[in-house]
Structure formats: structure tokens, C-alpha cells
XYZ file of C-alpha atoms in Angstrom:
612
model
C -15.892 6.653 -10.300
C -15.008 8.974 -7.532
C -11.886 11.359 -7.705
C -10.718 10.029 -4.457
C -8.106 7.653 -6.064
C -7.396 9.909 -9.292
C -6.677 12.570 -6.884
C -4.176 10.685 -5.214
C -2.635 9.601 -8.126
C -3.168 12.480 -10.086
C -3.839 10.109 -12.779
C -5.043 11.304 -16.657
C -8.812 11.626 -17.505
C -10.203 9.452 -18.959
C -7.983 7.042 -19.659
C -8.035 6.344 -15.820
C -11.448 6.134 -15.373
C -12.337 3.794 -18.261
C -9.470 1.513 -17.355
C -10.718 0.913 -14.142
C -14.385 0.331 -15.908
C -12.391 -2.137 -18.283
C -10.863 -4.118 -14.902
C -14.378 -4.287 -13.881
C -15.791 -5.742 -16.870
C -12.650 -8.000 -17.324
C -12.703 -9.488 -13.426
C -16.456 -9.727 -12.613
C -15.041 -7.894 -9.813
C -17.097 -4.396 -9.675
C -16.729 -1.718 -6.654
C -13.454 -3.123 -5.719
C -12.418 0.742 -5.763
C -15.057 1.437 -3.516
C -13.513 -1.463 -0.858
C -9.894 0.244 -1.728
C -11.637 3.607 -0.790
C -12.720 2.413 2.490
C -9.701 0.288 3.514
C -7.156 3.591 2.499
C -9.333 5.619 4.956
C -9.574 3.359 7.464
C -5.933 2.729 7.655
C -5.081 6.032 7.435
C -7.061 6.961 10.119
C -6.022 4.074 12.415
C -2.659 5.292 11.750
C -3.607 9.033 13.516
C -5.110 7.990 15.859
C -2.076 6.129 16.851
C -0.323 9.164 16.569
C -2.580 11.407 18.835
C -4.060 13.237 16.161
C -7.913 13.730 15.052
C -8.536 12.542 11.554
C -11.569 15.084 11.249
C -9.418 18.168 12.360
C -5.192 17.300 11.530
C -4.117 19.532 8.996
C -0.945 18.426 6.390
C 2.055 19.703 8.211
C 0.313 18.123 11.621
C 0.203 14.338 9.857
C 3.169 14.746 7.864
C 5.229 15.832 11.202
C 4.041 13.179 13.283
C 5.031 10.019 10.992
C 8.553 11.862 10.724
C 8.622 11.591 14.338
C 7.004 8.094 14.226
C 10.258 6.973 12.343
C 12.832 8.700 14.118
C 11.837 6.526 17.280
C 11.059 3.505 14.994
C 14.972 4.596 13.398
C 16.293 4.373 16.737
C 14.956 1.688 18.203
C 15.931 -0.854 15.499
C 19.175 0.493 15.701
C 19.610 -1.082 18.846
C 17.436 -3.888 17.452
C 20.529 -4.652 15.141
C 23.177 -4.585 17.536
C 24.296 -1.054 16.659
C 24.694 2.182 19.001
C 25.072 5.369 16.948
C 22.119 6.153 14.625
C 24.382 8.050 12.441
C 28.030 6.962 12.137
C 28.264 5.337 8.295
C 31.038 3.220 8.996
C 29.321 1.769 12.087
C 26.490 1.326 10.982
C 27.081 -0.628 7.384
C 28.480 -4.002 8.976
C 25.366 -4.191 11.240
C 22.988 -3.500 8.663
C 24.804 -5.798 5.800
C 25.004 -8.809 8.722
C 20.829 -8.204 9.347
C 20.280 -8.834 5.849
C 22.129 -11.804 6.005
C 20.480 -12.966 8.663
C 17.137 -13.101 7.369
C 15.593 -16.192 5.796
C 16.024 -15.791 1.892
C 16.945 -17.742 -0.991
C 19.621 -16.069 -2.499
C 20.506 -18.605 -5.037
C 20.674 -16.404 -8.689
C 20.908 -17.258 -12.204
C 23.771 -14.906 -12.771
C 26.723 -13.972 -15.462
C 29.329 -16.152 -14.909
C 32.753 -14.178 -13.533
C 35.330 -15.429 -16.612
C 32.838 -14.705 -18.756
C 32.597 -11.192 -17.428
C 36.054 -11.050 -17.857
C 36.556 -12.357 -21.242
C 33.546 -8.801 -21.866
C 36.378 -6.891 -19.940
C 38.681 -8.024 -21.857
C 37.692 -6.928 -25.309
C 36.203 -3.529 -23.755
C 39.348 -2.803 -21.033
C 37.675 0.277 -18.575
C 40.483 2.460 -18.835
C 39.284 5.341 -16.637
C 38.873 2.259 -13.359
C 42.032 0.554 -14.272
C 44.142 4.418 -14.122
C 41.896 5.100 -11.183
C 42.994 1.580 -9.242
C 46.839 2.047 -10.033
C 46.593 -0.685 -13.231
C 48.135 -0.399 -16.553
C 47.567 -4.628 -16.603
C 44.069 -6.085 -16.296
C 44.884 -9.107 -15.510
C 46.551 -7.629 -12.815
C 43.868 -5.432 -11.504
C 41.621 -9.324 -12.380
C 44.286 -10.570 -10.008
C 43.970 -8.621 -6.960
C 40.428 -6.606 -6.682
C 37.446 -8.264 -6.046
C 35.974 -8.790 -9.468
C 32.464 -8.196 -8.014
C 33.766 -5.177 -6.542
C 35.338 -3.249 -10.194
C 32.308 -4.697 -12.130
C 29.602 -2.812 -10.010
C 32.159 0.183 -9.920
C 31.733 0.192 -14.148
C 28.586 2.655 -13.513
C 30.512 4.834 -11.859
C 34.077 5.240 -13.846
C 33.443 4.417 -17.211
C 30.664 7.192 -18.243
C 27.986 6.658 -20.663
C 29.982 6.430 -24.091
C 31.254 3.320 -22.885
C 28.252 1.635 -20.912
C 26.470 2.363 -24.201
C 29.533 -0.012 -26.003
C 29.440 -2.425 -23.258
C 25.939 -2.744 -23.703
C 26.146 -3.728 -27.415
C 28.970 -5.859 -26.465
C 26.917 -7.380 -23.599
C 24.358 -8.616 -26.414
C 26.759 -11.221 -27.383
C 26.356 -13.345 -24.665
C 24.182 -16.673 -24.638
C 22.620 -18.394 -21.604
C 25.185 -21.113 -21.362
C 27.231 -18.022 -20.188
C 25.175 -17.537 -17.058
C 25.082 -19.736 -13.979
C 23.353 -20.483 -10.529
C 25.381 -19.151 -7.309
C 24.875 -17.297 -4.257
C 24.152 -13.487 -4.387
C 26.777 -11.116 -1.877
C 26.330 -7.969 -0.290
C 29.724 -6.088 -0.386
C 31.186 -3.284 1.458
C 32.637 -1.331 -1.065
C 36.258 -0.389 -0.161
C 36.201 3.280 1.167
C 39.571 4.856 -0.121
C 39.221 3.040 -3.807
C 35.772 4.264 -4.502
C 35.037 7.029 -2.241
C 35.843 9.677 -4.956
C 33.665 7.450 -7.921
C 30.946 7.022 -6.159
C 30.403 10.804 -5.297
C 28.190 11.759 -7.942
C 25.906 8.875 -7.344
C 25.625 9.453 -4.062
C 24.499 12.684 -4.332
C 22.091 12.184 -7.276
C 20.401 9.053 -5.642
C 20.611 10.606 -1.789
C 21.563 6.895 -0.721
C 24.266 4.637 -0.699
C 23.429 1.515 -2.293
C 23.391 -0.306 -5.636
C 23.937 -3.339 -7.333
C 24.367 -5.455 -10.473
C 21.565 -7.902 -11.500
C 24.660 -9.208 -14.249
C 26.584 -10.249 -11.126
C 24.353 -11.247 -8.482
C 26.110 -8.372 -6.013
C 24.660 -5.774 -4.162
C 26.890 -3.063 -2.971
C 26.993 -0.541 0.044
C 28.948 2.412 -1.376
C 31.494 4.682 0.349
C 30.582 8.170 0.924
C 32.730 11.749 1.904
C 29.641 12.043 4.551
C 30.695 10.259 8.170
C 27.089 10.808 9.374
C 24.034 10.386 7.257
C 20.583 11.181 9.657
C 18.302 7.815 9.477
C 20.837 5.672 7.871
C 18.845 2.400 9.135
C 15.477 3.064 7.801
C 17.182 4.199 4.494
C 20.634 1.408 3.897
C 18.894 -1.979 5.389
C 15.852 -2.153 3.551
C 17.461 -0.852 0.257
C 19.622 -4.093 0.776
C 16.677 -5.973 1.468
C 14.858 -4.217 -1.694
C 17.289 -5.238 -3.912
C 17.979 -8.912 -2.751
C 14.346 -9.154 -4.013
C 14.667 -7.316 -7.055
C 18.063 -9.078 -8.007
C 15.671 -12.397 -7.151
C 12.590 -11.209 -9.625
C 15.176 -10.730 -11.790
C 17.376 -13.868 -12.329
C 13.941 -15.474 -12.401
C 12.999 -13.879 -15.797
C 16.316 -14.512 -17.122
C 16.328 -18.018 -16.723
C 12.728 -18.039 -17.969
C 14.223 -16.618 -21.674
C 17.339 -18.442 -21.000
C 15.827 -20.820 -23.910
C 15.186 -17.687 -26.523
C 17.554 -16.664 -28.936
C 19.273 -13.825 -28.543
C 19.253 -13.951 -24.712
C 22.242 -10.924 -24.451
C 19.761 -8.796 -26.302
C 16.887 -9.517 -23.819
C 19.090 -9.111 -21.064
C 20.047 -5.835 -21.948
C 17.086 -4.197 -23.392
C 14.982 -5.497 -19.758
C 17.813 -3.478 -18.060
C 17.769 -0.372 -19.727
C 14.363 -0.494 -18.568
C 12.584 2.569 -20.769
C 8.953 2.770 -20.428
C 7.794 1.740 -23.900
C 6.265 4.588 -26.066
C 3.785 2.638 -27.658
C 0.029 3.656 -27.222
C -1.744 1.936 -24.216
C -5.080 1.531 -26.648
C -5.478 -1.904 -28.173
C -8.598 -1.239 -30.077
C -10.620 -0.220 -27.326
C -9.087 -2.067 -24.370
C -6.346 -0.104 -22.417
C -3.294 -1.962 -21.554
C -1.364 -1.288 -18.461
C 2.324 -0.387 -19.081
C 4.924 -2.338 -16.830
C 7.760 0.409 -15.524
C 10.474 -0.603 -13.773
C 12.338 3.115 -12.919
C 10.482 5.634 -10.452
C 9.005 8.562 -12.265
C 8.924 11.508 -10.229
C 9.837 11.754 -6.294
C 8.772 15.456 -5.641
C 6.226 17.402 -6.271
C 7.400 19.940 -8.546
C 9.128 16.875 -10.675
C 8.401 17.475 -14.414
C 7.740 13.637 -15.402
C 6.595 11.739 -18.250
C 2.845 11.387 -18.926
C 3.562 7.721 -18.131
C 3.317 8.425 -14.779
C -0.351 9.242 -14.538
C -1.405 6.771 -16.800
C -2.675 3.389 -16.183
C 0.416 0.759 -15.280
C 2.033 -1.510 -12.702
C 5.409 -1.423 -10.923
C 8.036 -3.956 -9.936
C 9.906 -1.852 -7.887
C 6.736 -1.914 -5.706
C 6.777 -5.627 -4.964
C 10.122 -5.614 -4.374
C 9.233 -2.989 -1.408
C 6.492 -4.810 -0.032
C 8.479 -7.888 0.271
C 11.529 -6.190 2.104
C 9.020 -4.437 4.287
C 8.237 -8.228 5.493
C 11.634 -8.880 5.736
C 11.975 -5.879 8.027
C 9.134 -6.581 10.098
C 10.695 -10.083 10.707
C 14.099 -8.303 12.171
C 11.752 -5.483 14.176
C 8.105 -6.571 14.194
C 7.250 -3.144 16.156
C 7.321 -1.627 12.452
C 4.283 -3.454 11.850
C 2.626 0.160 12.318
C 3.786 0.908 8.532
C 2.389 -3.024 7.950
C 0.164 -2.431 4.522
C 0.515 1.388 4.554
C 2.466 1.456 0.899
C -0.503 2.667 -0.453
C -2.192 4.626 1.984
C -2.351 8.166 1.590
C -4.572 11.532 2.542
C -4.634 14.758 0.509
C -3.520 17.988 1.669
C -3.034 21.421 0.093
C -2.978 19.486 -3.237
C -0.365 16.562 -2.619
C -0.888 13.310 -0.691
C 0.857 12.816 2.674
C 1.995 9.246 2.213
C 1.926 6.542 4.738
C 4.170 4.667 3.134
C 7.269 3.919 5.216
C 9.978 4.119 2.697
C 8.488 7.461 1.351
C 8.426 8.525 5.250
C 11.691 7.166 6.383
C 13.680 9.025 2.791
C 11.990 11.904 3.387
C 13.216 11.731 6.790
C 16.809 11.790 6.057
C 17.062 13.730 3.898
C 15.107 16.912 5.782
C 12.643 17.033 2.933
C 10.275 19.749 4.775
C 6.350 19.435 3.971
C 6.174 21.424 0.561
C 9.043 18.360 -0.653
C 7.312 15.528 1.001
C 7.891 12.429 -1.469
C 5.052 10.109 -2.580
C 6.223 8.147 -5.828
C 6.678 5.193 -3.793
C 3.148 5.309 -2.322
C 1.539 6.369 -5.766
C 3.359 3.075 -7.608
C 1.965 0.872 -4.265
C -1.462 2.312 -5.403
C -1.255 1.591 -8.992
C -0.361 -2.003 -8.254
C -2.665 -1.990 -5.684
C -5.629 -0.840 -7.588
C -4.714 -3.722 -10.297
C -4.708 -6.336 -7.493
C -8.229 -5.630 -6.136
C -9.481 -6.438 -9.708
C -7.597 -9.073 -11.096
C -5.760 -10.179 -8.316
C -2.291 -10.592 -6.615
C -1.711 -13.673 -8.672
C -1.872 -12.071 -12.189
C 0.223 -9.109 -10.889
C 3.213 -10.837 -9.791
C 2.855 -13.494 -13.165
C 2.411 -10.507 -15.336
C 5.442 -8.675 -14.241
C 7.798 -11.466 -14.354
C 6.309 -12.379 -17.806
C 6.511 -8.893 -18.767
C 9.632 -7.584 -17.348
C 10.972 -6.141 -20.621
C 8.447 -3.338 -20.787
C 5.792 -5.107 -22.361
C 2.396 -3.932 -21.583
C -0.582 -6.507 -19.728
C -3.797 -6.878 -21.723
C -6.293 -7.354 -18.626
C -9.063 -8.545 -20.658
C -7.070 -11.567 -21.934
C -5.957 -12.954 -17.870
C -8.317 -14.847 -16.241
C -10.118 -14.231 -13.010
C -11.915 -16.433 -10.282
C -14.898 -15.138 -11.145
C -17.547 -14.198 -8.268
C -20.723 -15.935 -7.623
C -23.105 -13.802 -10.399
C -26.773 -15.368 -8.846
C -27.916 -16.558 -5.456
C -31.103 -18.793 -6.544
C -32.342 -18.832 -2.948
C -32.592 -14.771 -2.605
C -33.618 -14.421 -6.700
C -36.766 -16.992 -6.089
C -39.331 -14.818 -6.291
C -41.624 -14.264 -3.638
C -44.670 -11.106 -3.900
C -45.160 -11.125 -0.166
C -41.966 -10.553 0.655
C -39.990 -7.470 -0.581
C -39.147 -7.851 -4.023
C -37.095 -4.123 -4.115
C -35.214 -5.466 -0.286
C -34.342 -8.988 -1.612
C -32.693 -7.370 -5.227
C -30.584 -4.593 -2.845
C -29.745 -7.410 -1.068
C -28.484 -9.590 -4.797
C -27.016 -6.229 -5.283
C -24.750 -6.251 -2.273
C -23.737 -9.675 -2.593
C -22.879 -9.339 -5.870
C -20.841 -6.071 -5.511
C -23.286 -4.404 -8.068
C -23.487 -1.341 -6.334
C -24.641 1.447 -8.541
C -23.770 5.308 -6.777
C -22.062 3.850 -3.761
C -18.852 5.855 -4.285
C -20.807 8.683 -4.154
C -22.609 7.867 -0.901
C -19.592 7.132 0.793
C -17.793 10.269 -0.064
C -20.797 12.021 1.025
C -20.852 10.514 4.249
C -17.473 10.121 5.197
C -16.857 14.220 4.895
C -20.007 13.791 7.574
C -18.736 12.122 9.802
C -15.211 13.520 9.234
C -16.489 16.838 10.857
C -17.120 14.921 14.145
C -13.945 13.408 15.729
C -15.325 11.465 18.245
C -18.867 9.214 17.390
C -20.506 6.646 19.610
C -22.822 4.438 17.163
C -25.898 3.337 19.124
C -27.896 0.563 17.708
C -30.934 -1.212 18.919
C -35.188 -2.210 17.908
C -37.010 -0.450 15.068
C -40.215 -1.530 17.186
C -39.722 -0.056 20.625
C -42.412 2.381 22.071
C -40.455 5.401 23.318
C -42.039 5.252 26.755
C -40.004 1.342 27.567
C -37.036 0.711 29.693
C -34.927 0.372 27.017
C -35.651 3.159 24.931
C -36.041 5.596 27.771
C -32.285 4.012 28.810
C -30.771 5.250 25.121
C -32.111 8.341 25.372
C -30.469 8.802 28.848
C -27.319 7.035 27.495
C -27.472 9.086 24.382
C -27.866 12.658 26.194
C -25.011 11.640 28.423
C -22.492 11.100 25.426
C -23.571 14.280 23.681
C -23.136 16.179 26.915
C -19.480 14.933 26.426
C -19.014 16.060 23.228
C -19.369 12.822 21.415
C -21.967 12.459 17.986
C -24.823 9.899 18.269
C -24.772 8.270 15.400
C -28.112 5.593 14.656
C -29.518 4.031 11.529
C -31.802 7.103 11.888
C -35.343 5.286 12.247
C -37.153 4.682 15.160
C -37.514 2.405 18.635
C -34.221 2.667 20.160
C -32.475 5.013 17.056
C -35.031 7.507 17.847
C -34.423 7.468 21.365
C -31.223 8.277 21.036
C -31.308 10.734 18.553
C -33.713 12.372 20.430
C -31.507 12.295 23.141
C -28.296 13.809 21.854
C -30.523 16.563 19.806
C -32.369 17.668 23.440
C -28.972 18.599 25.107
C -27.945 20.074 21.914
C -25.116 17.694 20.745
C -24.669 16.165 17.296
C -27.424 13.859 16.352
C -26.539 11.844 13.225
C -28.931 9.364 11.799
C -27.743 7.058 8.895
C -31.092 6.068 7.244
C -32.044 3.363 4.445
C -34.119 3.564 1.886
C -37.058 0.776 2.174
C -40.628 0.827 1.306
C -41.943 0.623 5.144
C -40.789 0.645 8.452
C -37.213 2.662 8.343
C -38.271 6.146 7.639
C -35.985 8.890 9.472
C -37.200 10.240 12.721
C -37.277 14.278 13.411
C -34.639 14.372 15.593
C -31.726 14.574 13.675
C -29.025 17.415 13.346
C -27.840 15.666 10.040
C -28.390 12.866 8.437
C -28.103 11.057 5.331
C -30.317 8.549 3.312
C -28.890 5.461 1.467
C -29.938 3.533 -0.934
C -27.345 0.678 -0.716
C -27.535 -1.605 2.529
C -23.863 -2.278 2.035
C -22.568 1.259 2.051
C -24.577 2.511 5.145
C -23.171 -0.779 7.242
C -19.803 0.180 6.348
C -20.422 4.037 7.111
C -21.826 2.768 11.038
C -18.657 0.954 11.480
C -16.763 4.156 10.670
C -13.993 5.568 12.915
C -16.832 5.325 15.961
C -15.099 5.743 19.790
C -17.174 2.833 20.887
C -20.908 0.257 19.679
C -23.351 0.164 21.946
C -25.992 -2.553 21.301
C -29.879 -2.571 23.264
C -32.170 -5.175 22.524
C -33.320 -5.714 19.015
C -34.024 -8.439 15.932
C -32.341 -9.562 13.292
C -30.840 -6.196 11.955
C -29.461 -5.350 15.582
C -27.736 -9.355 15.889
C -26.377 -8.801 12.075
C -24.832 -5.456 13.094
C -23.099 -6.792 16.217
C -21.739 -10.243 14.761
C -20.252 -8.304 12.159
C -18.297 -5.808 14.430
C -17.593 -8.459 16.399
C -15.938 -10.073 13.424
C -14.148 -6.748 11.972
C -12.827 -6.453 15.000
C -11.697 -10.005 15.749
C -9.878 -9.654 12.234
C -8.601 -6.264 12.885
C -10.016 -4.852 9.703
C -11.284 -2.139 12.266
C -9.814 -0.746 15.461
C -10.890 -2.613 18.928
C -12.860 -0.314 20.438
C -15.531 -0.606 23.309
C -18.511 -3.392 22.466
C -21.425 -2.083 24.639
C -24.309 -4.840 25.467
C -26.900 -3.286 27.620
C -29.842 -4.969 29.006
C -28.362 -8.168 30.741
C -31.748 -10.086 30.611
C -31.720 -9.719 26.935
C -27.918 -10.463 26.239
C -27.521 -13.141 28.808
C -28.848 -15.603 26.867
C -26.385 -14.941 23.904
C -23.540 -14.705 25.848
C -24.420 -18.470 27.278
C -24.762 -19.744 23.635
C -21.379 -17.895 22.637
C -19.526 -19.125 25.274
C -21.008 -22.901 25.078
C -20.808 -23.538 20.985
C -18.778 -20.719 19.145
C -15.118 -21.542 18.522
């Protein structure tokens, strides 16, 4: 396993690494990491380049600066997108926001406490500190004219924890025929009432928003502060965070609304402690389910939870208000499956993650207190999705809500295709060791490849701009077309771009050789077979794989632009496939070369007469 992901994590050794070997052996789904590896770069780098920076050369502070400034415009521009003018002003703001989340297309039917029956809890356990607070000696009175929504959400802030700790016991008396299906609200908390009670959560949480899963309500809270820097990419998709978590939510309630004891559920899911229990079953590691954040900075001193194997509501609650958002401002589609994107620097990742960005951005967080715990619970879910699959996350943290821990080896997985008769069939004349690296790649059995790519990508990281030049095996190096790459090839490395080539001969050679005669960066990518591909002698650096499946995805790699002369089979695979990375935007559209118009001609007609 390579430390790429445990780095980001930070994740404990080796329970990490023989939890991912257990998802492998419990999906059928090895080197998923290795795909996660390659996706995390590529999207990270996509993102820089966006930003005007080199991947190969940007140091932390550079990245880290740039995506603050990437949200400040994205900050201001759905400000407008929402109706509002001043970026800053709280009360201005708030209505804009709350009426953009209510815009959006959502069910918001809940399974949710009924409001006499709240009462009746009130009742018996009268908040005395809220009622002095609100003027009341009576509740009935204060019942009478507050909104009850309002002074039940406001219990978390008057009461203290004495009497939440009561309430809680008290709360176990209630049944499921107590609870009922209504719409959920988003309230503006009134300012003068609550100002002074919310204080202290304001300034622990550094936002203004919370909420009762009891009621159904989520609430915007009053603060002392009339400004608040980034108040849109902070308040809006907290309220769209927890319409989803309220959501996830009322669905597992009225999943154990048929268990007895249903008060006692309730309350011990929303206490929500990480269970202390040991992750080993036997031999097979179970993955915890956590529903609080454990650790924002990175000083934090945090449980050991936190680097050990487990998944994370919170987390699909986030990805599902990021959709949300990008419906009200689709031009945030730059953050569009960055929650678990990250690079290392100086020890730390630099997270991609919008809602890590966009916090971190109000509240002035420099570089040494950049936050990541939303991007490092993206990556633990995401990590568990690659194996088992999206599916089983989303089932097992509904089923598992209350802390309960997910026994991987016990889900099942679609299973991948384990044989291909028609490549295992065997045949002496034709390359017995090709046609089982081939089996290998098809079946994801790739034994090393982690280590090839991290070899390769901190090769082609020193580089930042590659042209990958591809072409015959075959060619004599005195043809048209070969003597055209080497031309082709000199001119780019005269320009300070890298020739990279599969690193053999015909056409590779040629334009290795003619990148390494002007003294530019020569790079051949070479493959292991037993005849034909050996690497040419005119390479500044190379590398040799073993794994066909690795060195295609190292070609594709952050290059400027493809360019294509005549070849076979291997030059025709190559190009369909960029051609259909790029058509699917798994990499960035960059310029497709063709050169030799005789040749190509031909192609082009059959594209353009049968391909849909």
C-alpha cells in the first residue's frame, strides 16, 4: 500500500493498511486505492492549473492562497446570484440565504416529535433559566406566545448541561406514536431574544446555524457581529447541510419506530459518542460510524478514532448540499467532487474541499491553521466507496446511525468479472507472459503498481509542461515520419516542454532523440515485454514498467498536448482512449495532434460516417 493516502489521513499503522487489504479481499475489488490515487492527483492538479499555478513547482502557501481567492470571487458572485448586495451585512444577508434554500427542490417531509408532546416533556422539566430569560413566570404563557420551534432549539443554549442531561433521560420516555410526519422550517431566530444565548455558541462553532432533529427546525442564530467575512459560502450550505442531515435522520427514526424503547434509541443516536469498543472482530476490522467532526486544526489533540478506519455521515450530508448549491450557482462546479481531494505540504494536506476552503476563509485561518477534517472524513468515506461501493455506504450508515460499527466482510459486492476465457485460452505462439499482464489489468490484479506510479508521478512532477508523442515501434529512423518527430520533438524541447514516449523505438525514438539533441528533457516510459519494446539510448530519464495499465495511465498524465504519427494497434488503442478520457472529462481537453493526413484521413472518414 503506498503512504500516499495514510499520509493524507494520517491514519494508524497497521490497522489502516490491513483494513484496506480486508476491503480488497471482501469486494473482489483490488487496486481501487491505486484508481483513488490517480483520480486525487488528477483533480488536484486540474484544479491548479485552473488557478494559474504549476503543479510540479506551487509550494503550500501558493495553493492554499489561491483557492482562498478562488472563493472570495465564487463568495461574491453568488451573492448576487441570490438576490443579495452586501457580502457581509448578517441581517441582509440571512433572508436571502434562508429563501435559496427554500427554493431548491427537496423533500422536506420529516418524521418528527410531535409539538404537544414536546410540551407535555416541557412541562414536567419547566426550563427555568429560558422562561426568566423571555420575561415568563407561566409556561403556558411563554407556550402561548413564542414560537414553540423557536424556545425548543433555544434549550441548548439556556438550560446548561445539568438539565439537557435530565431532559435526556426524560426524553427516553417517549414512544413512536409520539412522533409524526410534517414539513421541516428554517427559522430566523429573533435577534433581541436570543442574541445574548446564543453568544457562546457562536463563538465556539465560528457559525451561526443549528437545529433540532426532535423538531424538524433548523435555525439561523442571532449574533453581536453585524458583518461576518464570507457569510454565503459559510450560512447557505450549512442550511442546506442540515436539511439533509435532519432528512438522514427522520429516516432512521421511523426505521426503529417499530422497536421498543424508541426514546432510548432516539437519544443515545443523538448523543452521538464514537463507541469505545475495539474495531477487531476476530481478525476482520470493522469500520466505526462517527457522526461529530474530530479535529478541525492541525494542532487539535483528538481521539485515536480519528485515524482509524471509519465512515462519516456528516460527509454525505456535505456532498449532497454541495449539489444543492451547484443547482442555485452551477459556476461552483470547480469544487464539483473535490471533498476529498487533497496535496501535502510541510506536513498537512491543503484541502480542496470547498467547505474546508470557504470556513477557513472566514474565519482568516492563515496557512499554519488551514482546516482539513472535512476533506479527511470525504476521504474515509471515499476510500470505503471505491471498495464496496456507494450503495453499502449510504445503507450502512442509515442502518448504523447509532454508532454501531460495519462488518465489510459480511455486505455484499457486485463482484468483478474474475476470468476472461478468450485471453486465458492458451496459445504457445503467442505471448503467454503479454496475454496474463493483460488478465492482470483487466482484472485489477496489479501487483507493485502503487509503487510505479508514485515513482513516476514525482517524474513527471519535476517537469511542468510535457507533450506525449506517440507513434510506430517499426519505423526506420531515416522515413518521413520519423524524421518529422524528431523535428517536431526538437522544436518542443527548444520551448521548454518534456518529450515524453513509450521509450522504444520507430517514432518514440525519434523523438527522444530529438528532444535529447537540443538538450531538453527526454522522458521515455518503457514496458517490460520479452521482444520488441526495449528502451532506446536517448533518454534523459526514464522509467520501466511492468504493468501495461500503470504506464497508460502515467502517458495520459498532466501532458500540455498528444500528438499521434502513424502506427498499429498500440498507437489506435492509445488515441481512442484519450479520445474517450477526454470526451468524459476524466482528463483535461487538451490539444489532440494527428499528423500525417494520408494516414489519418481514412479514420477520420470512418469516424465521421459510423461513430455516434
Amino acid at each position: 500500500m503506498a503512504k500516499f493516502l495514510r499520509d493524507l489521513l494520517d491514519a494508524e499503522e497497521p490497522l489502516f493498511t490491513t483494513a484496506i487489504r480486508q476491503l480488497e479481499l471482501a469486494s473482489g475489488r483490488q487496486g481501487a486505492d491505486v484508481k483513488l490515487i490517480g483520480d486525487i492527483t488528477s483533480m488536484a492538479h486540474a484544479n491548479l492549473r485552473q488557478l494559474g499555478l504549476n503543479p510540479a513547482t506551487s509550494t503550500g502557501p501558493e495553493v492554499y492562497n489561491a483557492l482562498l481567492a478562488r472563493v472570495e470571487a465564487d463568495m461574491k458572485r453568488l451573492t448576487k446570484v441570490i438576490g443579495a448586495k452586501d457580502t457581509e451585512d448578517v441581517e441582509h444577508l440571512v433572508p436571502y440565504m434562508i429563501e435559496a434554500a427554500n427554493k431548491v427542490k427537496f423533500n422536506r417531509r420529516v418524521f418528527v416529535l410531535k409539538r404537544e408532546r414536546a410540551k407535555d416533556l416541557l412541562r414536567q422539566m419547566p426550563p427555568q433559566k429560558l422562561m426568566a430569560k423571555l420575561g415568563y413566570q407561566d409556561i403556558e404563557q411563554m407556550f402561548a406566545n413564542e414560537d414553540f420551534d423557536e424556545i425548543y432549539t433555544a434549550l441548548r443554549f439556556s438550560e446548561g448541561p445539568d438539565w439537557l442531561n435530565s431532559y435526556d433521560e426524560l426524553f427516553e420516555s417517549v414512544k413512536a406514536s409520539d412522533y409524526e410526519e410534517r414539513e421541516m422550517r428554517i427559522i430566523h431566530m429573533d435577534h433581541d431574544k436570543y442574541v445574548d444565548l446564543a453568544e457562546n455558541f457562536v463563538k465556539k462553532k465560528l457559525h451561526n446555524v443549528t437545529h433540532s432533529k426532535e423538531m424538524g427546525t433548523i435555525v439561523v442564530v442571532p449574533m453581536h457581529a453585524k458583518k461576518m467575512r464570507g457569510l454565503v459560502l459559510k450560512t447557505l450550505p450549512l442550511l442546506l447541510h442540515y436539511m439533509n442531515e435532519l432528512k438522514l435522520y427522520s429516516t432512521f427514526f421511523k426505521l426503529k419506530s417499530n422497536k421498543p424503547h424508541f426514546g432510548k434509541i432516539v437519544v443515545e443516536t443523538l448523543i452521538a459518542d464514537p463507541q469505545t469498543a475495539s474495531q477487531l472482530a476476530g481478525k476482520q476490522i470493522h469500520w466505526r460510524v462517527i457522526q461529530r467532526y474530530l479535529g478541525k486544526h492541525k494542532e487539535d489533540d483528538i481521539s485515536n478514532v480519528a485515524f482509524q478506519p471509519h465512515v462519516q455521515p456528516e460527509d454525505l450530508h456535505w456532498r449532497r448540499a454541495e449539489d444543492l448549491l451547484f443547482e442555485i450557482d452551477p459556476e461552483l462546479e470547480f469544487w464539483k467532487d473535490r471533498d476529498y481531494v487533497g496535496m501535502m505540504f510541510d506536513g498537512f494536506p491543503v484541502a480542496f474541499n470547498l467547505f474546508d476552503v470557504s470556513f477557513a476563509y472566514s474565519n482568516q485561518e492563515p496557512y499554519e491553521g488551514r482546516y482539513a477534517y472535512h476533506f479527511r472524513e470525504s476521504l474515509w468515506n471515499e476510500i470505503f466507496v471505491r471498495y464496496m461501493g456507494f450503495k453499502n455506504l449510504s445503507s450502512q450508515v442509515l442502518e448504523q446511525l447509532d454508532n454501531d460499527m460495519i462488518a465489510p466482510e459480511k455486505l455484499k459486492v457486485a463482484k468483478k468479472v474474475t476470468s476472461v476465457p478468450a485471453l486465458i485460452k492458451k496459445d504457445e505462439e503467442q505471448s503467454l507472459i503479454i496475454r496474463r499482464r493483460l488478465i492482470d489489468a483487466a482484472e485489477g490484479r496489479l501487483v507493485g503498481v502503487i509503487e510505479e506510479f508514485e515513482a513516476v508521478f514525482e517524474l513527471l512532477g519535476k517537469h511542468p509542461k510535457t507533450v506525449t508523442i506517440f507513434g510506430s515501434a517499426r519505423r526506420p529512423q531515416d522515413d518521413n515520419v520519423t524524421t518529422g518527430a524528431y523535428n517536431l520533438a526538437a522544436r518542443l524541447a527548444k520551448s521548454g516542454y518534456a518529450v515524453v514516449t513509450g521509450g522504444g523505438h520507430g517514432v518514440m525514438e525519434a523523438a527522444n532523440r530529438g528532444a535529447y539533441d537540443v538538450g531538453g528533457a527526454s522522458i521515455g516510459l518503457n514496458i517490460k515485454l520479452p521482444f520488441e519494446q526495449t528502451l532506446n539510448e536517448y533518454t534523459t530519464e526514464n522509467f520501466e514498467f511492468a504493468h501495461f495499465f500503470g504506464r497508460k495511465v502515467s502517458m495520459t498524465l498532466d501532458a500540455s498536448a498528444f500528438v499521434f504519427f502513424p502506427g498499429g494497434f498500440g498507437t489506435f488503442d492509445e488515441l481512442f482512449e484519450i479520445l474517450a478520457l477526454t470526451q468524459t472529462h476524466k482528463i483535461p481537453r487538451v490539444p489532440i495532434v494527428l499528423v500525417g493526413s494520408d494516414f489519418w484521413n481514412g479514420m477520420d472518414d470512418f469516424i465521421k460516417r459510423v461513430v455516434l
